[in-house]
XYZ file of C-alpha atoms in Angstrom:
718
model
C -88.349 -114.639 79.794
C -89.201 -114.937 76.077
C -88.191 -112.600 73.727
C -90.700 -113.201 70.632
C -94.025 -115.381 72.095
C -95.725 -116.886 69.216
C -99.297 -118.403 69.256
C -101.624 -120.067 67.397
C -100.746 -117.944 64.702
C -103.168 -118.631 61.515
C -102.216 -116.749 58.264
C -104.350 -117.115 55.137
C -103.704 -115.886 51.230
C -107.391 -115.266 49.644
C -106.975 -116.648 46.026
C -109.242 -117.546 42.480
C -108.969 -121.433 44.342
C -109.996 -120.418 48.065
C -108.413 -119.558 51.223
C -105.224 -120.889 51.800
C -103.883 -121.606 55.452
C -100.333 -120.574 54.694
C -99.495 -120.847 58.402
C -101.485 -122.537 59.714
C -101.699 -122.589 63.876
C -98.407 -122.329 64.845
C -96.593 -122.026 68.450
C -93.093 -120.885 69.275
C -91.004 -119.200 71.686
C -87.544 -117.294 70.617
C -85.194 -116.601 73.752
C -83.098 -113.723 73.836
C -80.125 -114.298 72.657
C -81.359 -117.600 70.455
C -80.173 -118.440 66.995
C -83.327 -120.001 65.475
C -82.636 -122.035 62.319
C -86.905 -122.215 60.543
C -86.126 -125.356 57.440
C -88.389 -126.771 54.947
C -88.895 -126.677 51.639
C -90.864 -124.105 49.256
C -94.448 -123.319 50.081
C -94.320 -124.623 53.469
C -95.142 -121.269 54.684
C -91.132 -119.876 56.258
C -91.409 -116.661 54.345
C -95.165 -115.825 55.245
C -93.961 -116.413 59.074
C -91.184 -114.175 59.096
C -93.549 -111.576 57.271
C -96.708 -112.056 59.356
C -93.956 -110.808 62.203
C -93.156 -107.713 60.967
C -96.681 -107.448 59.295
C -95.386 -106.877 55.771
C -97.942 -109.552 54.484
C -99.071 -108.567 50.485
C -102.763 -107.276 50.233
C -104.245 -110.711 49.758
C -103.044 -111.771 52.893
C -104.701 -111.780 56.297
C -104.120 -113.145 59.859
C -107.135 -114.289 61.010
C -106.002 -115.849 64.718
C -103.313 -115.821 67.152
C -100.687 -113.228 69.088
C -97.074 -111.856 68.307
C -95.936 -110.511 71.549
C -92.723 -109.716 71.681
C -91.057 -107.500 74.612
C -94.214 -108.231 75.892
C -96.291 -105.885 73.517
C -98.963 -107.564 70.951
C -97.669 -106.430 67.893
C -101.222 -107.310 65.922
C -102.422 -104.855 68.101
C -100.120 -102.282 67.375
C -101.395 -99.288 64.815
C -99.311 -99.042 61.724
C -97.394 -96.289 62.903
C -95.967 -97.840 66.036
C -95.366 -100.823 63.593
C -93.018 -98.597 60.944
C -91.684 -97.276 64.262
C -90.672 -100.737 65.542
C -89.326 -102.093 62.254
C -85.653 -101.593 61.994
C -85.169 -100.518 65.606
C -86.535 -103.509 67.289
C -86.728 -105.660 64.441
C -84.832 -105.797 61.426
C -84.781 -108.032 58.345
C -82.492 -109.172 56.104
C -84.629 -109.862 52.544
C -84.286 -113.511 50.376
C -83.715 -110.835 47.519
C -80.882 -108.739 49.355
C -78.820 -108.761 46.189
C -81.743 -106.855 44.627
C -82.842 -104.675 47.659
C -80.286 -102.094 46.977
C -81.140 -98.848 45.302
C -79.564 -98.843 41.979
C -79.631 -95.068 41.396
C -77.914 -94.023 44.733
C -74.650 -95.095 46.685
C -74.423 -97.546 49.131
C -73.374 -94.779 51.928
C -76.204 -92.644 51.454
C -78.771 -95.489 51.595
C -77.128 -96.263 54.854
C -76.801 -93.195 56.370
C -80.634 -92.437 55.228
C -81.658 -95.243 57.637
C -79.850 -93.876 60.001
C -81.205 -90.272 59.740
C -84.807 -91.405 58.760
C -85.599 -93.901 61.247
C -82.613 -93.475 63.790
C -82.746 -89.547 64.096
C -78.939 -89.663 63.899
C -77.454 -86.208 62.108
C -75.926 -86.322 59.217
C -72.588 -86.107 60.509
C -73.382 -88.811 62.836
C -74.500 -90.862 60.201
C -71.827 -91.261 58.114
C -69.724 -92.288 61.147
C -72.065 -94.874 62.234
C -71.908 -96.054 59.020
C -68.066 -96.507 58.823
C -68.193 -98.424 61.509
C -71.079 -100.296 60.132
C -68.701 -101.322 57.076
C -66.079 -101.839 59.148
C -68.468 -104.217 61.679
C -69.096 -106.910 58.271
C -66.194 -105.930 56.852
C -66.307 -103.802 53.806
C -63.890 -101.257 53.022
C -65.183 -97.711 54.164
C -64.018 -96.607 50.712
C -66.927 -98.408 49.039
C -69.605 -95.983 50.955
C -69.176 -93.886 47.610
C -69.884 -96.772 45.366
C -73.150 -97.571 43.766
C -74.308 -101.362 44.107
C -73.461 -102.109 40.488
C -70.203 -101.773 41.760
C -70.328 -104.274 44.354
C -69.837 -108.513 43.844
C -72.570 -110.590 45.728
C -70.622 -111.180 48.685
C -70.427 -107.497 49.107
C -73.868 -106.560 48.892
C -74.707 -108.938 51.239
C -73.015 -107.868 53.815
C -73.912 -104.102 52.718
C -77.915 -105.517 53.707
C -76.266 -106.956 56.805
C -74.964 -103.536 58.077
C -78.406 -102.066 57.322
C -79.852 -104.399 58.968
C -78.193 -103.611 62.178
C -78.224 -100.118 61.662
C -80.462 -99.311 64.536
C -79.385 -102.153 67.043
C -82.202 -104.215 66.861
C -83.123 -107.061 69.433
C -84.555 -109.096 66.807
C -82.681 -110.129 63.199
C -84.964 -111.732 60.700
C -82.746 -113.301 58.090
C -84.819 -115.053 55.257
C -82.859 -117.349 52.749
C -79.491 -115.175 53.411
C -76.713 -116.880 51.297
C -79.259 -118.186 48.253
C -77.691 -117.935 45.235
C -74.111 -117.013 45.907
C -71.303 -119.251 45.850
C -69.784 -121.853 47.593
C -66.780 -119.414 48.811
C -69.253 -115.978 49.279
C -71.682 -118.077 51.380
C -69.216 -119.805 53.584
C -67.669 -115.857 54.663
C -70.947 -114.322 55.140
C -72.481 -116.935 57.431
C -68.775 -116.490 59.003
C -69.295 -112.559 59.101
C -73.249 -113.791 60.454
C -71.652 -115.954 62.820
C -69.371 -113.486 64.584
C -71.932 -110.502 65.183
C -74.006 -112.950 66.423
C -71.728 -113.410 69.204
C -70.066 -110.237 69.259
C -73.426 -108.353 69.389
C -75.906 -110.918 71.358
C -77.825 -111.474 68.398
C -80.922 -112.656 68.716
C -81.289 -114.216 65.193
C -84.054 -116.155 63.535
C -82.892 -117.711 60.087
C -85.177 -118.953 57.337
C -83.724 -121.734 54.659
C -84.140 -124.584 52.959
C -80.381 -125.401 53.624
C -80.343 -127.606 56.436
C -76.211 -126.903 56.207
C -76.602 -123.425 56.754
C -78.578 -124.199 59.802
C -75.656 -126.242 61.294
C -73.417 -123.671 60.833
C -75.117 -120.657 62.638
C -78.025 -121.558 64.703
C -78.303 -123.245 68.178
C -81.631 -124.356 67.217
C -84.063 -125.859 64.836
C -87.870 -125.924 63.962
C -88.912 -127.924 60.791
C -92.272 -126.528 58.915
C -94.142 -128.566 56.737
C -97.480 -127.778 55.156
C -97.994 -124.300 57.196
C -97.012 -125.631 60.342
C -93.652 -126.758 63.203
C -93.549 -131.050 62.838
C -90.177 -130.740 64.732
C -88.168 -127.860 66.793
C -85.340 -128.885 69.013
C -81.657 -127.901 70.298
C -79.519 -128.198 66.630
C -76.856 -130.732 68.458
C -80.144 -133.471 69.282
C -81.806 -132.424 65.991
C -78.970 -133.331 63.789
C -78.233 -136.158 65.642
C -81.953 -138.011 66.306
C -84.468 -136.611 64.179
C -87.757 -137.289 65.005
C -90.201 -137.080 62.450
C -89.585 -138.697 58.983
C -89.595 -135.391 57.041
C -86.581 -134.263 59.248
C -85.369 -137.791 58.136
C -85.841 -136.722 54.594
C -84.143 -133.614 54.629
C -80.811 -134.814 56.351
C -80.740 -137.836 53.930
C -81.278 -135.477 50.825
C -78.545 -133.104 51.237
C -75.078 -134.016 50.289
C -72.017 -134.151 52.234
C -68.733 -133.872 51.028
C -67.286 -135.164 54.703
C -69.330 -138.289 54.915
C -70.644 -138.908 51.466
C -73.748 -141.138 51.214
C -73.616 -143.919 48.492
C -77.612 -142.206 47.183
C -79.345 -139.100 47.799
C -82.907 -139.795 49.038
C -85.392 -137.937 47.149
C -88.628 -137.360 48.670
C -91.238 -137.532 46.495
C -94.403 -135.733 45.942
C -95.259 -132.253 47.218
C -97.320 -130.559 50.531
C -100.680 -130.990 50.339
C -103.001 -128.061 48.616
C -103.462 -125.552 51.488
C -106.836 -124.657 50.031
C -108.330 -127.825 51.750
C -105.440 -129.486 54.264
C -106.172 -133.286 54.789
C -107.708 -133.762 58.309
C -104.505 -136.560 59.061
C -101.573 -135.948 59.044
C -99.742 -133.929 55.952
C -96.880 -135.413 55.885
C -98.526 -138.895 55.446
C -98.908 -139.084 51.569
C -95.214 -139.072 51.363
C -93.836 -140.584 54.306
C -92.029 -143.947 54.113
C -93.016 -145.129 57.801
C -97.119 -144.158 57.303
C -99.799 -146.791 58.772
C -103.520 -146.650 58.629
C -103.643 -144.495 61.653
C -101.654 -141.419 60.493
C -104.342 -141.442 57.720
C -107.165 -141.030 60.878
C -105.485 -138.766 63.206
C -103.832 -135.109 63.171
C -100.514 -135.356 64.990
C -99.768 -132.448 67.468
C -96.351 -130.859 68.304
C -95.585 -133.490 71.609
C -92.322 -133.925 73.153
C -90.693 -136.778 72.186
C -87.078 -136.363 74.093
C -86.738 -133.981 76.817
C -86.756 -130.239 75.270
C -87.287 -131.667 71.648
C -90.493 -131.626 70.621
C -92.312 -133.564 67.284
C -95.370 -134.022 65.936
C -95.445 -137.540 64.658
C -97.701 -140.607 65.760
C -94.654 -142.852 65.781
C -92.128 -140.483 67.465
C -92.072 -142.958 70.182
C -90.761 -145.742 67.655
C -88.149 -143.512 65.667
C -84.143 -145.393 67.121
C -85.310 -148.177 64.794
C -86.914 -146.398 62.300
C -84.129 -144.176 61.204
C -81.859 -146.419 60.035
C -84.235 -147.425 57.496
C -84.713 -143.934 56.920
C -81.220 -143.935 54.582
C -82.565 -147.062 52.939
C -83.722 -145.500 48.739
C -85.940 -148.738 49.091
C -87.865 -147.577 52.080
C -88.425 -144.041 49.936
C -89.082 -146.182 47.165
C -91.926 -148.343 48.267
C -93.750 -144.289 49.743
C -93.390 -143.559 45.632
C -94.837 -146.629 45.020
C -97.761 -146.331 47.077
C -98.145 -142.182 46.469
C -98.629 -143.256 42.840
C -100.925 -145.698 44.149
C -102.820 -143.189 45.936
C -103.248 -140.937 42.432
C -104.279 -143.559 40.293
C -107.529 -144.321 43.079
C -108.469 -140.833 42.733
C -106.705 -139.906 46.022
C -104.617 -137.194 43.841
C -105.327 -135.446 40.454
C -101.880 -133.647 40.555
C -99.212 -135.738 38.228
C -96.104 -136.815 40.054
C -93.013 -137.703 39.172
C -91.771 -140.936 39.979
C -88.688 -142.073 41.758
C -85.596 -142.847 39.779
C -83.095 -145.353 39.940
C -80.169 -144.567 43.182
C -77.969 -142.888 42.351
C -74.093 -144.688 42.865
C -71.744 -142.555 44.476
C -69.177 -144.406 43.686
C -68.387 -146.066 40.740
C -66.548 -149.482 40.037
C -63.076 -148.840 38.415
C -62.209 -148.877 35.387
C -59.251 -151.388 34.319
C -56.807 -150.663 32.264
C -57.826 -151.722 29.155
C -61.070 -150.144 29.338
C -59.467 -146.930 30.202
C -57.247 -146.953 27.444
C -60.109 -147.986 25.370
C -62.236 -144.819 26.491
C -59.307 -142.200 26.026
C -59.125 -143.376 22.277
C -62.433 -142.910 21.599
C -62.377 -138.911 22.657
C -65.510 -137.415 21.520
C -65.381 -133.719 22.564
C -61.634 -132.486 22.209
C -61.005 -128.765 23.390
C -57.792 -126.863 22.987
C -56.114 -123.652 24.073
C -60.002 -122.083 23.478
C -60.253 -117.884 24.626
C -62.948 -116.006 23.847
C -62.148 -112.118 25.083
C -65.225 -109.298 25.332
C -64.229 -105.740 24.373
C -65.770 -103.354 27.075
C -65.725 -99.509 27.127
C -63.766 -97.566 24.477
C -65.794 -95.639 21.581
C -67.904 -92.367 22.507
C -69.660 -93.400 25.470
C -66.830 -94.493 27.519
C -64.234 -91.491 26.174
C -67.485 -89.201 28.163
C -67.700 -91.906 30.722
C -63.876 -91.874 31.432
C -63.792 -95.789 30.682
C -60.741 -96.627 27.743
C -61.403 -100.115 26.119
C -60.753 -103.127 27.976
C -60.238 -106.078 27.318
C -62.051 -109.269 29.168
C -60.554 -112.504 29.280
C -63.544 -114.595 30.092
C -62.139 -118.128 28.708
C -58.139 -117.844 28.568
C -56.632 -121.029 26.846
C -58.415 -124.046 27.751
C -57.860 -127.583 26.870
C -59.445 -130.631 27.651
C -60.923 -134.228 26.268
C -64.164 -135.955 26.714
C -64.511 -139.624 25.435
C -67.958 -140.833 24.287
C -70.585 -141.025 27.588
C -68.078 -139.477 29.772
C -69.050 -136.744 32.486
C -66.799 -134.010 33.240
C -68.364 -131.133 35.749
C -66.875 -127.002 34.857
C -66.328 -125.896 39.185
C -65.858 -122.629 40.285
C -66.742 -119.423 41.440
C -68.675 -116.716 39.558
C -66.539 -114.710 37.009
C -64.363 -117.847 36.492
C -65.747 -118.509 32.957
C -67.666 -121.765 33.415
C -70.800 -120.059 31.577
C -69.022 -118.714 28.886
C -67.365 -121.916 28.067
C -70.553 -123.929 28.151
C -71.068 -121.664 25.737
C -69.241 -121.924 23.253
C -69.110 -125.809 23.320
C -72.477 -125.302 22.025
C -71.456 -122.669 19.300
C -73.899 -120.371 20.793
C -71.032 -117.971 20.496
C -67.471 -117.742 18.885
C -63.992 -118.383 20.330
C -61.581 -115.779 20.104
C -58.981 -118.647 19.290
C -58.548 -121.731 19.941
C -60.794 -124.985 18.563
C -63.313 -127.229 19.947
C -63.731 -130.644 17.720
C -66.601 -132.336 18.035
C -66.715 -135.890 17.193
C -63.539 -135.151 14.322
C -65.439 -132.037 13.111
C -64.236 -128.510 14.137
C -67.191 -126.913 14.759
C -66.465 -122.800 14.108
C -66.472 -124.698 10.096
C -69.582 -125.961 10.406
C -72.227 -124.405 8.094
C -75.594 -125.764 6.530
C -76.369 -128.699 7.279
C -73.543 -129.487 8.715
C -74.393 -127.111 11.054
C -77.846 -128.361 11.655
C -76.743 -131.266 12.571
C -74.816 -130.062 15.286
C -77.423 -128.015 16.806
C -79.727 -131.337 17.173
C -76.946 -133.458 18.551
C -75.502 -131.064 21.287
C -78.014 -129.303 23.547
C -77.840 -126.751 26.574
C -79.535 -126.839 29.727
C -80.255 -123.381 30.749
C -80.093 -122.509 34.408
C -82.928 -120.626 35.454
C -86.072 -123.299 34.696
C -88.748 -120.564 35.390
C -86.919 -118.647 32.392
C -86.268 -121.159 30.486
C -89.779 -122.050 28.676
C -92.235 -119.666 27.316
C -94.597 -118.592 29.797
C -97.626 -118.453 26.487
C -96.956 -121.863 25.612
C -98.065 -124.789 26.538
C -95.660 -127.509 27.493
C -96.946 -129.863 24.416
C -96.070 -126.647 22.475
C -92.664 -126.246 23.860
C -91.360 -129.787 23.082
C -92.901 -129.767 19.533
C -90.838 -126.982 18.804
C -87.660 -128.443 18.502
C -88.982 -131.510 16.340
C -90.703 -129.656 14.423
C -87.676 -127.313 13.170
C -85.689 -130.662 12.975
C -88.249 -132.109 10.455
C -90.749 -133.973 11.843
C -93.940 -133.702 10.265
C -95.983 -136.163 11.759
C -98.279 -135.161 14.620
C -98.295 -138.888 15.765
C -95.011 -139.523 15.805
C -94.345 -136.014 17.622
C -96.679 -136.579 20.245
C -95.259 -139.807 20.560
C -91.726 -138.700 21.138
C -92.717 -135.681 23.609
C -94.714 -138.183 25.964
C -91.954 -140.895 25.784
C -89.700 -138.163 26.683
C -91.906 -137.118 29.816
C -92.134 -140.522 30.873
C -88.146 -140.928 31.024
C -87.696 -137.558 33.181
C -90.318 -139.519 35.413
C -93.101 -136.556 35.090
C -95.891 -138.929 34.876
C -98.378 -139.781 33.655
C -97.559 -137.709 30.218
C -100.344 -136.988 29.012
C -101.413 -134.691 32.006
C -98.599 -132.703 31.555
C -98.794 -131.853 27.968
C -101.477 -129.164 28.359
C -100.618 -127.435 31.069
C -98.392 -124.103 31.041
C -95.461 -123.448 33.192
C -96.828 -121.892 35.533
C -98.543 -124.364 36.862
C -95.862 -126.640 37.307
C -93.620 -126.728 40.307
C -89.567 -125.772 40.175
C -89.176 -129.295 40.221
C -91.311 -130.428 37.369
C -90.298 -127.168 35.607
C -86.429 -128.425 35.286
C -87.626 -131.773 35.060
C -89.567 -130.518 31.460
C -86.277 -128.549 30.519
C -84.124 -131.254 30.947
C -87.032 -133.177 28.441
C -86.553 -130.276 25.930
C -82.709 -130.616 26.290
C -83.166 -134.284 25.261
C -86.210 -134.512 23.416
C -84.196 -134.761 20.136
C -81.828 -137.750 21.578
C -78.948 -135.271 21.387
C -74.790 -136.938 22.264
C -73.715 -134.068 23.870
C -75.443 -132.203 26.669
C -73.787 -128.941 28.632
C -76.005 -128.718 31.416
C -75.644 -125.156 33.746
C -76.285 -125.012 37.385
C -78.811 -127.576 36.432
C -80.414 -127.959 40.582
C -79.164 -124.281 41.928
C -82.527 -123.132 42.518
C -84.651 -125.958 43.784
C -85.319 -126.966 47.307
C -82.413 -130.183 48.475
C -85.384 -132.604 48.251
C -86.230 -132.014 44.598
C -82.340 -131.657 43.910
C -81.718 -135.355 44.767
C -84.353 -136.699 42.401
C -82.981 -134.474 39.201
C -79.354 -135.658 39.494
C -80.844 -139.442 40.032
C -82.574 -138.937 36.735
C -79.851 -136.759 34.971
C -76.812 -138.802 35.877
C -79.861 -142.479 34.936
C -80.038 -140.920 31.462
C -76.690 -139.686 30.406
C -75.635 -144.054 31.437
C -78.723 -145.491 29.370
C -78.058 -142.358 26.022
C -74.332 -142.939 26.424
C -74.736 -139.217 26.916
C -71.564 -136.591 27.119
C -71.897 -133.957 29.890
C -70.362 -131.025 31.039
C -72.407 -129.903 34.019
C -71.300 -126.217 35.475
C -71.552 -125.848 39.176
C -69.898 -124.113 42.200
C -71.142 -126.950 44.386
C -68.823 -129.587 44.595
C -70.787 -131.275 46.633
C -73.545 -132.091 43.616
C -70.797 -132.808 41.092
C -69.180 -135.241 43.529
C -72.737 -137.276 42.438
C -72.790 -136.447 38.729
C -69.799 -136.465 37.133
C -66.885 -138.552 36.295
C -64.489 -135.929 36.516
C -63.813 -132.906 37.483
C -61.906 -129.378 36.081
C -61.670 -126.211 38.742
C -61.912 -122.906 36.928
C -60.161 -119.800 37.918
C -59.992 -115.997 35.529
C -60.557 -118.452 32.463
C -58.053 -121.441 33.411
C -58.505 -124.189 34.867
C -56.072 -125.185 37.587
C -56.826 -128.154 38.738
C -58.667 -131.650 36.405
C -58.826 -134.876 37.740
C -61.265 -138.199 38.679
C -63.985 -136.941 40.928
C -62.739 -139.099 43.842
C -59.398 -137.745 43.321
C -60.523 -133.985 43.423
C -62.807 -133.703 46.197
C -60.929 -135.804 48.537
C -57.398 -135.214 47.803
C -57.193 -131.795 46.399
C -53.907 -130.118 45.193
C -54.196 -126.656 43.644
C -54.191 -123.885 46.527
C -57.868 -122.999 44.943
C -59.460 -126.567 45.083
C -58.651 -126.704 48.915
C -60.361 -123.612 49.068
C -63.784 -124.624 47.200
C -63.474 -127.987 49.231
C -63.080 -126.056 52.731
C -65.743 -123.595 51.527
C -68.590 -126.846 50.935
C -71.099 -126.413 54.062
C -71.678 -129.988 55.645
C -74.973 -130.295 57.282
C -73.543 -131.869 60.673
C -73.441 -128.932 63.338
C -70.476 -131.438 65.130
C -68.176 -130.863 61.954
C -65.888 -127.524 62.618
C -66.072 -125.363 59.303
C -62.713 -125.184 58.635
C -61.455 -121.598 57.798
C -60.724 -120.579 54.450
C -57.258 -119.603 53.273
C -58.637 -117.133 50.583
C -60.626 -114.157 50.069
C -63.847 -113.486 48.354
C -63.903 -111.766 45.136
C -62.917 -112.533 41.891
C -61.196 -109.489 40.428
C -61.925 -109.313 36.793
C -59.734 -110.852 34.226
C -59.124 -107.375 31.955
C -55.832 -107.992 31.590
C -53.391 -111.195 30.495
C -51.796 -111.430 34.289
C -47.886 -113.232 34.229
C -47.623 -115.630 36.330
C -50.066 -117.790 37.863
C -53.833 -116.359 37.313
C -54.483 -117.076 41.026
C -51.540 -115.546 42.873
C -53.518 -112.188 44.199
C -55.524 -114.559 46.645
C -53.181 -117.763 46.736
C -52.296 -118.219 50.495
C -49.287 -121.129 49.159
C -47.784 -117.702 46.505
C -44.406 -117.687 45.738
C -41.990 -115.469 44.042
C -42.460 -117.775 40.834
C -46.086 -117.654 40.911
C -45.225 -113.563 40.214
C -43.893 -113.638 36.405
C -43.644 -117.363 35.473
C -46.769 -119.200 34.036
C -47.212 -122.758 36.084
C -46.199 -125.693 34.484
C -49.089 -128.671 34.370
C -47.733 -131.257 36.903
C -49.116 -134.921 37.404
C -50.477 -134.839 40.669
C -52.150 -138.148 41.209
C -53.821 -140.963 38.719
C -55.172 -138.906 35.704
C -54.886 -136.045 37.874
C -53.481 -132.612 36.884
C -52.831 -129.607 38.755
C -51.674 -125.744 37.269
C -49.182 -125.023 40.499
C -45.774 -124.339 40.951
C -46.169 -126.096 43.766
C -44.951 -129.149 42.813
C -42.546 -127.833 39.221
C -38.664 -126.511 39.245
C -39.687 -123.967 40.761
C -41.588 -125.292 44.117
C -38.715 -124.478 46.266
C -39.042 -120.559 45.064
C -39.174 -118.494 48.572
C -42.762 -117.823 49.938
C -44.275 -114.900 49.901
C -46.282 -112.533 53.182
C -49.442 -111.112 52.496
C -47.540 -107.507 52.608
C -44.958 -108.212 50.001
C -47.396 -109.640 47.968
C -49.558 -107.331 47.701
C -46.559 -104.460 47.193
C -45.208 -106.977 44.446
């Protein structure tokens, strides 16, 4: 018998534009101990579906029809108090913003015991014992029960929220984007924890995400949502091996894969249809590369395409021949051209981004003469860069018992970039990547070292020279939703840098703005000028942020996590656009990211940072497929793979970057390194060449390579 039965569920939102059918006729069964992953783009109705199950919808939302039966009880017929009694005890939720779900002014242990006493009926002493057991279960030190959320790392907060969700031993666990915005190392370990708990506790799990690699790692079945409906449902193995819906094919081809790298990343152009007035035919037809005339006339239903495999596609029986075509970028380019044709014919009045040329993952090898010329054309030179911050101290620190401390955010970084070269800075949060990026564009000043830009020391720039530097160097901020003034139209936001740099002619300003919007594939550009940021999708916003950083035709661009907040189907288009433009404009670029799978598609070389220092640097292909430093190897192992048939490797390091409050002797990675040796504790590692133009900051390859290895216990005592 199914634990959860959903039948023809319809959820609407009442908005100024009309009634939006966010969930439109969804039916599914969830069996006991099933691990179901629900995937799809933002706005497809995934979160609304989960919130409807526990009846925590916003005020302007309403369930207008359907049934939700849980253990034989119709949840829609229960009173508010009955639903309140059921939550936590029977159905628990790991919310989407779990890192912000803990009360910042209460100790984490108190929040957990409150759940146990108020909702579970435990007495105080039993609640404390249970809280300690839960911390052990999710891999947290019980001593941290007395700490506040700000004293937890992101991964620790995530584990604490999982512990709270499991506090009353629910029958169904709902996880809404449980690893969004986490580093790949932390994400890997959280998913390992979740998978272990699923097996140990025999949990039934519904996990919502736009990241198909997460589903591949922890789920045994998959449901794909698009435009408020389920368009495909199957066991995980058959789904990843043989999807039957074109949308599923697009999602799989859009996701980067380190184990089996694609020559291109497919971008699904366009957006889901507006559900105020949904089409009466196939809702994916406007974006589908295999659309036929009947697809624009018939609304397909979810029907068996193979044993145990459901798909809502009129061409499901032809999918054996269509699947190979879906990996060809020309197939999707033709769909994009048809979409733009529909726009011109008046079927769509919303501007859409155009398809960029396919992205070449494996650039042709550079001959020795070209390589030497590139080396001689050094454009950006970073020498022994150091940035220290002081925290604590003063009267406030004295009263709180916090003495003054130095934070070594960047600690001796050096590298050279040739004109037109792209470098990826990779590492976990807290490794100094963003601080390095801010130093490169002179938003902050270094404590030591220097940065030479086109032969000039940027610390000495002033007056007109500094203004010229500001024009030639741009920063692309991490969060597109906060990078633009919400009160400005896009025309005004893009006009500002031009006006500041002396563009007095309004006609020429408009021409430059339109040209730049066209370059970033926002077409027709005229339709965007009077829009405000809130009227754009996340992908469109990121393209506008890119346009603003390129509006002055700079020579050097620093992009800080440029696609970290976007759906996988949108990321590919942004990455394709950025790679093409940097080549066309001969733009020197630094990409900052914790995800190596994204950097492999955008960068000529990669530098791995840890505690403010570079651990390994070299060509992208060698860093990803032949990593030499133990930290690089751990980062590569942590990158999720969107294929359940490829086993997930165990991580050799623990989560959590220590705070760099001291200039540690020896190797900065010694506390977490699985290969730590006696020499690592007090001798600074050398830079050793470990491949063609590949260098590692490690004792494993130097004169101390024979130094005795340390066991974990000996390492900790040392």
